[in-house]
Coordinates of C-alpha atoms and ligand atoms in Angstrom, one line a residue:
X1 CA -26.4 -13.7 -5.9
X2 CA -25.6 -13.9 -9.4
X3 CA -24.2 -16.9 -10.8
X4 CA -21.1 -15.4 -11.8
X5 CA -20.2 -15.4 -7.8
X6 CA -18.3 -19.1 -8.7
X7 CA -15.8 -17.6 -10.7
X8 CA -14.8 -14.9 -8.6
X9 CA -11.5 -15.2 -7.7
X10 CA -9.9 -15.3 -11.3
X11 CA -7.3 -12.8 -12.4
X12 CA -9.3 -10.3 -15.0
X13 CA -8.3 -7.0 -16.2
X14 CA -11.4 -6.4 -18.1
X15 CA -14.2 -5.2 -15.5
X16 CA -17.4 -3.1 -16.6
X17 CA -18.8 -0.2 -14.4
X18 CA -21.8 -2.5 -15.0
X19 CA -19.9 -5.3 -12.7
X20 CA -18.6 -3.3 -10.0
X21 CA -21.3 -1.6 -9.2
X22 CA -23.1 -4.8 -9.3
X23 CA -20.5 -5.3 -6.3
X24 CA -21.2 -2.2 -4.4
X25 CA -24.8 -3.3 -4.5
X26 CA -24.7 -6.9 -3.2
X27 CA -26.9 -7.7 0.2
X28 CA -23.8 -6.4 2.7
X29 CA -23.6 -9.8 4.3
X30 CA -23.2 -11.2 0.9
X31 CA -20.6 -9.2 -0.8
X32 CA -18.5 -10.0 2.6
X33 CA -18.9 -13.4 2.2
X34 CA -17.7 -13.3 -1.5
X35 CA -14.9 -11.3 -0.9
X36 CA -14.2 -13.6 2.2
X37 CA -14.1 -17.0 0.0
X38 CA -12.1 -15.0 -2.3
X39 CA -9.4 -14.0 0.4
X40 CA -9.1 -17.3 1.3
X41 CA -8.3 -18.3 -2.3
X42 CA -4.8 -16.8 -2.6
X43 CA -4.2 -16.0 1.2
X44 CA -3.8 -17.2 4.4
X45 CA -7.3 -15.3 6.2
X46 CA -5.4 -15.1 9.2
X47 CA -2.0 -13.5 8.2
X48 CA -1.2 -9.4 7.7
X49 CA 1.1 -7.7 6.2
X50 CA 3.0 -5.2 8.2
X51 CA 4.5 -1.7 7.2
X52 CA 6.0 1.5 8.9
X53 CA 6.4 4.7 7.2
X54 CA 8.4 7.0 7.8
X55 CA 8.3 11.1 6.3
X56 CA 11.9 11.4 4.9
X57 CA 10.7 15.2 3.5
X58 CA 8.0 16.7 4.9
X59 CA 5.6 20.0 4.0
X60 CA 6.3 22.5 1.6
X61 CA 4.7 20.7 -1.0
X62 CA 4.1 22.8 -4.3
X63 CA 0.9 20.6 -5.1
X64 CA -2.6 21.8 -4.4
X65 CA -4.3 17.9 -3.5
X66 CA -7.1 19.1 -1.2
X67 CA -7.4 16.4 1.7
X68 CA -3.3 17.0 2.0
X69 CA -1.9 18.6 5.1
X70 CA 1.5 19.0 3.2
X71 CA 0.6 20.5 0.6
X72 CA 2.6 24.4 1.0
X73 CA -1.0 26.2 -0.2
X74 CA -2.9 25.6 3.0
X75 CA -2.0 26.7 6.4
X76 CA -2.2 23.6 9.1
X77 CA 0.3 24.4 11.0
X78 CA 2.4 21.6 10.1
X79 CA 6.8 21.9 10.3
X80 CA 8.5 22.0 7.5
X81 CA 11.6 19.7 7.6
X82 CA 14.4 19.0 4.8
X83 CA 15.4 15.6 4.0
X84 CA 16.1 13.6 6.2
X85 CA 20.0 12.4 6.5
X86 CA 20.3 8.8 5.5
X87 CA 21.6 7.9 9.2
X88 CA 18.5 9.0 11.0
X89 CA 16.1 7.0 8.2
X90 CA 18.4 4.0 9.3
X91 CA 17.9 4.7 12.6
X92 CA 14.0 4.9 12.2
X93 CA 14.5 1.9 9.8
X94 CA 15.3 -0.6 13.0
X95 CA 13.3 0.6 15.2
X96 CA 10.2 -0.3 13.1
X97 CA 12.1 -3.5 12.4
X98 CA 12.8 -3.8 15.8
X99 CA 8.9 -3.3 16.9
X100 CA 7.8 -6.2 14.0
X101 CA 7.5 -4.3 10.4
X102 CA 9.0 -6.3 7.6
X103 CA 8.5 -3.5 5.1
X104 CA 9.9 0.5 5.6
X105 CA 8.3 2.5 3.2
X106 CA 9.9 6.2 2.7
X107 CA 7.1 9.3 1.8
X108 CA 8.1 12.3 0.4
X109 CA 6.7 16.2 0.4
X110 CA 7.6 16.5 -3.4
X111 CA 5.9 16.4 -6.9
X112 CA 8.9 14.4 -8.2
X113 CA 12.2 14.0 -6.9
X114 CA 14.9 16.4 -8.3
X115 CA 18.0 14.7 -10.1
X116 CA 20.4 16.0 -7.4
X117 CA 18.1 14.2 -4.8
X118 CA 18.3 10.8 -6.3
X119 CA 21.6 9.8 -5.0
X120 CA 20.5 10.4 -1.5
X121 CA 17.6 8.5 -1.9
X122 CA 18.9 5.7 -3.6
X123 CA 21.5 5.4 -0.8
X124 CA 18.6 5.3 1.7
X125 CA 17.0 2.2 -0.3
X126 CA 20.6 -0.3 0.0
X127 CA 20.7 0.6 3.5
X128 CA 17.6 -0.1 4.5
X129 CA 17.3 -3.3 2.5
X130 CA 20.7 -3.8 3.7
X131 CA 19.6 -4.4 7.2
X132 CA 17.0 -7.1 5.7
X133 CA 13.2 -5.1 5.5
X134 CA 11.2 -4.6 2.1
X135 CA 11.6 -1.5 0.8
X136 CA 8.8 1.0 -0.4
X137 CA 8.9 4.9 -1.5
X138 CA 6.5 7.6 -2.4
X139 CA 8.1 10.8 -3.7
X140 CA 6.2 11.8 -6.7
X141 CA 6.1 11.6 -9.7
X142 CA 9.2 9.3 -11.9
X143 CA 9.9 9.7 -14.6
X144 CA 11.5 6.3 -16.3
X145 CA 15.2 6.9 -15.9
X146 CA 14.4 7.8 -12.2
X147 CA 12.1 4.8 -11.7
X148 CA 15.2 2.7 -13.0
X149 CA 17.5 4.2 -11.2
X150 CA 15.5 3.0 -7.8
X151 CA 14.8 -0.3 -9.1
X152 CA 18.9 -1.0 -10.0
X153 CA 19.5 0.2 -6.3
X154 CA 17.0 -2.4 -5.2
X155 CA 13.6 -1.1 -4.2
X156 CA 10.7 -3.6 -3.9
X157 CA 7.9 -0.8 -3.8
X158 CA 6.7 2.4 -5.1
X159 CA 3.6 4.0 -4.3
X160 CA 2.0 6.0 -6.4
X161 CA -1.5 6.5 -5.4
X162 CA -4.7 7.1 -8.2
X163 CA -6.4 8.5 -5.3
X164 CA -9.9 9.0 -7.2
X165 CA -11.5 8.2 -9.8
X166 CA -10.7 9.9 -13.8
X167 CA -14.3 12.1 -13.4
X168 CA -13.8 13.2 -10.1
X169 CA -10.5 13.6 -9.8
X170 CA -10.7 17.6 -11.5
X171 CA -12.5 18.6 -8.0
X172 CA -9.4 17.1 -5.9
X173 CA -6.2 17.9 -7.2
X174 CA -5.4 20.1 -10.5
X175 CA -1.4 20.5 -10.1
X176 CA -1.3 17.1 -11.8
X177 CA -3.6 15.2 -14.0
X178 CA -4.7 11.7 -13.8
X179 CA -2.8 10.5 -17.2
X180 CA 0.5 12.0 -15.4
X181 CA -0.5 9.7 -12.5
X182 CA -0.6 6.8 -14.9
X183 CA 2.5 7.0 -16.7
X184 CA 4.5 7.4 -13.4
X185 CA 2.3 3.6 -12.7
X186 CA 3.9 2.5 -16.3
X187 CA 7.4 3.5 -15.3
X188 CA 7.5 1.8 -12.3
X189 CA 5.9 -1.3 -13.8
X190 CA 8.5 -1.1 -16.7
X191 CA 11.4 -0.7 -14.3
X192 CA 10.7 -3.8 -12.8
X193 CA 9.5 -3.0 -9.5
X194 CA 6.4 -4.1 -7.8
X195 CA 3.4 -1.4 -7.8
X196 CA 1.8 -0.1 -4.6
X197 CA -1.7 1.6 -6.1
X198 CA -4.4 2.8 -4.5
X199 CA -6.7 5.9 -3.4
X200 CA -8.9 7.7 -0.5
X201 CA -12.3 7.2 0.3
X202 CA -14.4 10.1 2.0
X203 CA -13.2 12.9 -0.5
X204 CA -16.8 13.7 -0.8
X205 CA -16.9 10.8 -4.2
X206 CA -19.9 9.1 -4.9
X207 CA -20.0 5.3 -5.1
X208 CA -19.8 5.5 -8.7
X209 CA -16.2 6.8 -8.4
X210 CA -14.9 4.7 -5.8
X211 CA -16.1 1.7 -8.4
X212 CA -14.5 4.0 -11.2
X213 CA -11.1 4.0 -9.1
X214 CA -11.1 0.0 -8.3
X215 CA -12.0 -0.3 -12.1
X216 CA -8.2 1.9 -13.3
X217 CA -6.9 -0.3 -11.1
X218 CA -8.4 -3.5 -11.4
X219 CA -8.2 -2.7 -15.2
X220 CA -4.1 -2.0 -15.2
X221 CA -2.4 -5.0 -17.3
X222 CA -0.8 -5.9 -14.2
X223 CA -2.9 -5.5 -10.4
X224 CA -1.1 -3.5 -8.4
X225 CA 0.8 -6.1 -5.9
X226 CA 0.0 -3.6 -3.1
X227 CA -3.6 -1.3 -3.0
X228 CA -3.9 0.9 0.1
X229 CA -7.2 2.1 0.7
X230 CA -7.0 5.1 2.9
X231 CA -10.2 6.9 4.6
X232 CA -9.7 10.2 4.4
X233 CA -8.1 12.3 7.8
X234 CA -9.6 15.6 7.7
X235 CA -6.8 17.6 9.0
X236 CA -7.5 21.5 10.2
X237 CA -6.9 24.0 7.3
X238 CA -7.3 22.0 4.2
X239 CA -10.3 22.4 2.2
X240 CA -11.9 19.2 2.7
X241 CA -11.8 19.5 6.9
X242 CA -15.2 19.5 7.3
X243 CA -16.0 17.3 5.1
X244 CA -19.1 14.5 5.9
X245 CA -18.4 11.4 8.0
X246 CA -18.3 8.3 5.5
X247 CA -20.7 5.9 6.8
X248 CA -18.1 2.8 8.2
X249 CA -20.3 0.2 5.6
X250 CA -19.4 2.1 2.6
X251 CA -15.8 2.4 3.6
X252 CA -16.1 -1.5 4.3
X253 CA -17.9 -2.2 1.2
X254 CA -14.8 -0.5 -0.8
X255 CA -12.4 -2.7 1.0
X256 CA -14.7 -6.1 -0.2
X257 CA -14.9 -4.6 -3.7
X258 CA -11.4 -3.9 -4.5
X259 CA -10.3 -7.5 -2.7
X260 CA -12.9 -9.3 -5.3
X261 CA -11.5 -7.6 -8.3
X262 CA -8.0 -7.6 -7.4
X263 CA -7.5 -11.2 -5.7
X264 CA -4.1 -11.6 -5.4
X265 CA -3.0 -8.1 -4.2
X266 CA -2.4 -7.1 -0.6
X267 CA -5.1 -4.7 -0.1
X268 CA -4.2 -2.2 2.8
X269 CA -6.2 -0.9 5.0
X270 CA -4.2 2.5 5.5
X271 CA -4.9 6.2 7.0
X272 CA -8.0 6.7 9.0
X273 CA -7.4 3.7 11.1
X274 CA -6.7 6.0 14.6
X275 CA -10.5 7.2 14.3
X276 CA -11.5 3.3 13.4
X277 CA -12.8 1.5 16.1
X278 CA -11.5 -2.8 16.9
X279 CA -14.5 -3.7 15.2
X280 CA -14.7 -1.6 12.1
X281 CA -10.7 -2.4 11.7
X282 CA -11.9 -6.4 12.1
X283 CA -15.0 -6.2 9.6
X284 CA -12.1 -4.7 7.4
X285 CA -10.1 -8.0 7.5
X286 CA -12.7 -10.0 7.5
X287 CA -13.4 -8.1 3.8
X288 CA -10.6 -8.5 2.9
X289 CA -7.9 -6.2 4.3
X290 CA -4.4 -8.0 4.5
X291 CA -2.0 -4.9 5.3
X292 CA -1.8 -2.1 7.6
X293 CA 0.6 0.6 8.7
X294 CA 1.9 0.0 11.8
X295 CA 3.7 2.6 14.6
X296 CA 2.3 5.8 15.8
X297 CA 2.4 7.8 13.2
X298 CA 1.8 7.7 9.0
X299 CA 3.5 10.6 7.7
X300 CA 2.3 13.9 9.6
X301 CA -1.1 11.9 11.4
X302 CA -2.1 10.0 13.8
X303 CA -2.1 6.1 13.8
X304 CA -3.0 3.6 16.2
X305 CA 0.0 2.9 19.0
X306 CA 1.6 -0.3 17.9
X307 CA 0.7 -2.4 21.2
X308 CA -3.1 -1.7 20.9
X309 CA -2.1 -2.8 17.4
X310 CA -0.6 -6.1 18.4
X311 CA -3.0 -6.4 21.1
X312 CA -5.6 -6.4 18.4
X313 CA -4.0 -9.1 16.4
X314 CA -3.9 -11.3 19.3
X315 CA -7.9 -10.5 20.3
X316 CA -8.7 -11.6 16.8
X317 CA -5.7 -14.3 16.1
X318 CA -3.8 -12.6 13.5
X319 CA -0.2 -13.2 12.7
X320 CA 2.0 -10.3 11.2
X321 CA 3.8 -11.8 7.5
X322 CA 6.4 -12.8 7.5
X323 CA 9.3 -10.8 5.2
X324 CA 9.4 -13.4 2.1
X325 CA 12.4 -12.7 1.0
X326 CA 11.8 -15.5 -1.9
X327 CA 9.1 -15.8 -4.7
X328 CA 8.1 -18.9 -4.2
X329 CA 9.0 -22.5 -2.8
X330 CA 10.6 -23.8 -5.8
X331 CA 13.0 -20.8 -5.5
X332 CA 13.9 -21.8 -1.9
X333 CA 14.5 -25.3 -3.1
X334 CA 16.5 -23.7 -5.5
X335 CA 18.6 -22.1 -3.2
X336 CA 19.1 -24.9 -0.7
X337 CA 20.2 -26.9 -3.5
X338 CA 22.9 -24.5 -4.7
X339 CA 23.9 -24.5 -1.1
X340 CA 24.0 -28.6 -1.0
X341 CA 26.1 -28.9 -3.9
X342 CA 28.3 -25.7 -2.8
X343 CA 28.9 -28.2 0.3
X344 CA 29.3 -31.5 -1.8
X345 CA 31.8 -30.1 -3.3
X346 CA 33.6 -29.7 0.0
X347 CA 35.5 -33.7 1.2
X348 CA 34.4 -32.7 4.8
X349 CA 30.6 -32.4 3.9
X350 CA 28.7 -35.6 5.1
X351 CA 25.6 -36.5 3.5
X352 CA 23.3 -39.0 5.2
X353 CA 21.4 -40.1 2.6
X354 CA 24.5 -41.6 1.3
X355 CA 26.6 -43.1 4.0
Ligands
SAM401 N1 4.0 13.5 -2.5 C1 3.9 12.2 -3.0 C2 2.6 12.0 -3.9 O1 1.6 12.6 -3.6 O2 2.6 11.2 -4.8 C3 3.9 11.1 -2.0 C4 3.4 11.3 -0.6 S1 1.6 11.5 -0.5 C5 1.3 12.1 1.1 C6 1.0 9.9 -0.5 C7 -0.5 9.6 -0.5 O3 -1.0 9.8 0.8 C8 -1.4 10.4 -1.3 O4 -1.5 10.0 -2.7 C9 -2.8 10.2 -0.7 O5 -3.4 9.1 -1.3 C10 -2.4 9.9 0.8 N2 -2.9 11.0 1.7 C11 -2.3 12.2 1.9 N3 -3.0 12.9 2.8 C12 -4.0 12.1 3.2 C13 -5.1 12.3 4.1 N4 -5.3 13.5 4.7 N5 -6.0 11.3 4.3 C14 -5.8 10.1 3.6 N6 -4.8 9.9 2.8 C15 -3.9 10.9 2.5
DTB402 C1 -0.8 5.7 1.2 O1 -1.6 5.2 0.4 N1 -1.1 6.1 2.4 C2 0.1 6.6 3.1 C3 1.2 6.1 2.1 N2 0.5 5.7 1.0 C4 2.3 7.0 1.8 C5 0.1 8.0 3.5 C6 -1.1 8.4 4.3 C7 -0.9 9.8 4.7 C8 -2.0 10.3 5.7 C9 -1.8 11.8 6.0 C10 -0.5 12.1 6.7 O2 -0.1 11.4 7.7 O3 0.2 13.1 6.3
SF4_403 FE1 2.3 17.0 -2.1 FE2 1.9 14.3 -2.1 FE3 0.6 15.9 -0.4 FE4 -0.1 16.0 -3.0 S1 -0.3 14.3 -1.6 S2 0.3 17.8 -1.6 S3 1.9 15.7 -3.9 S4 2.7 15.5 -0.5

């Protein structure tokens, strides 16, 4: 391995297609065991993050992105279905609570949200957060008053996914273009909320674009806090249905790649997981993988039910997160301190240390 291996694990935004596919072509063992020392850097190797999601508009979709079952141009037989009314979200909200996710992340059928739908919306994020889960949501495209307008009613999340990468994105979607994709990235990031960012693998890319997609993201001038990679689910009566199997290594190998180059972030292992067997899904933590989606379904597919989940967790000694509801330590000290003096205050309070 090259020498550079010891400084891996450093935050960079400046990564060459040189370097990454330097990545892509390490000895398999090797680039596993990089991105493992990595993982343990920043992370505890043996804790994953845990999210549910939940389709709060579903089908219709005016966009034309190929490997999407929602998308209104392609006929696959899926139900169309309105918004959802902010009760029943609730109502999914604590059952996935209920069942162990600490974050409930909200997908919509739209290419942006529509004004008149933002009040609805933001009502679903203060409930939700209101009943103490992380909040994520993926309607579109934002534009900055909208992406302000989620972040003052308190959402922790948006994703808005790259999916490919700048070359090869043409052949996958053309409703939208990649520079669109961006500034919606910008918005969120100058709103103040954190960035979920990532993309699919098996749209029939070469390695050369999965590198160029890890590289937009890597390359942002923030990571993404959040980067689900998601293997493609070739649904009936979109274009790409039959497209080629991805060899489970290459898939793997992304996973590695994009946890080297992007240490700090939870990277997600995310669709594809219900055709994944235990020990592809376990090669993917051991790579790197720190999140999944949990529950039966993602949005209109299939996911793994959530006890052969948690039975899996317990085969391989995994702990879900927990929901840290603070930045840091110093901010919980910060906290219990305000609480102390609150009390001191108080001519009932008795304090040990002092008596
Ligand atoms: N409509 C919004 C948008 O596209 O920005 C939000 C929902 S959209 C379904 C969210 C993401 O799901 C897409 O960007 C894509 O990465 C992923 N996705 C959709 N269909 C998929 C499939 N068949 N397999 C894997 N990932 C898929
Ligand atoms: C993401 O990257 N993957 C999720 C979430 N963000 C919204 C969606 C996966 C969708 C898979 C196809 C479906 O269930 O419709
Ligand atoms: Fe619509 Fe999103 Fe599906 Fe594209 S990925 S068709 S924008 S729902």
């Amino acid at each position: 391995m090259s020498s550079a291996s010891s400084t891996y694990g450093e935050i960079r935004h400046d990564w060459s297609r040189r370097q990454v596919l330097d990545l892509f072509a390490l000895p398999f063992n090797d680039l596993l065991f990089t991105a493992q020392m990595v993982h343990r850097q920043h992370f505890d190797a043996n804790r994953v993050q845990v999210s549910t999601l939940c389709s709060i508009k579903t089908g219709a979709c005016p966009e034309d992105c190929t490997y999407c079952p929602q998308s209104a141009r392609y006929d696959t037989g899926l139900e169309r279905e309105k918004l959802m009314k902010v009760e029943k979200v609730l109502e999914e909200a604590r059952a996935a609570k209920a069942s162990g996710a600490t974050r409930f992340c909200m997908g919509a059928a739209w290419r942006s949200p529509k004004n008149k739908d933002m009040p609805y919306v933001t009502q679903m994020v203060q409930e939700v957060k209101a009943l103490g889960m992380e909040t994520c949501m993926t309607l579109g495209m934002l534009s900055d008053e909208q992406a302000k307008g989620l972040a003052d009613a308190g959402l922790d999340y948006y994703n808005h996914n790259l999916d490919t990468s700048p070359e090869y994105y043409g052949d996958i979607i053309t409703t939208r273009t990649y520079e669109d994709r961006l500034n919606t990235l910008a918005n969120v990031r100058a709103a103040g909320m954190k960035v979920c960012a990532g993309g699919i693998i098996g749209l029939g890319e070469e390695e050369k674009d999965r590198a160029g997609l890890l590289m937009q993201l890597a390359n942002l001038s923030e990571h993404p806090e959040s980067v689900p990679i998601n293997m493609l689910v070739k649904v009936a009566g979109t274009p790409l249905e039959n497209n080629k199997d991805l060899d489970p290594f290459e898939f793997i190998r992304c996973i590695a790649v994009a946890r080297i180059m992007m240490p700090k972030s939870h990277v997600r292992l995310s669709a594809g997981r219900e055709s994944m067997n235990d020990e592809m899904q376990s090669l993917a933590f051991l790579a790197g993988a720190n999140s999944i989606f949990y529950g039966e379904k993602l949005l209109t597919t299939g996911n793994p039910e959530a006890n052969e989940d948690m039975q899996l967790f317990k085969r391989l000694g995994i702990k879900p997160e927990e929901y840290q509801q603070y930045e840091d330590e110093s901010a919980v000290e910060a906290e219990l301190q305000a609480k102390i003096s609150e009390q001191e205050s108080d001519p009932f309070f008795y304090d040990a240390a002092k008596a």
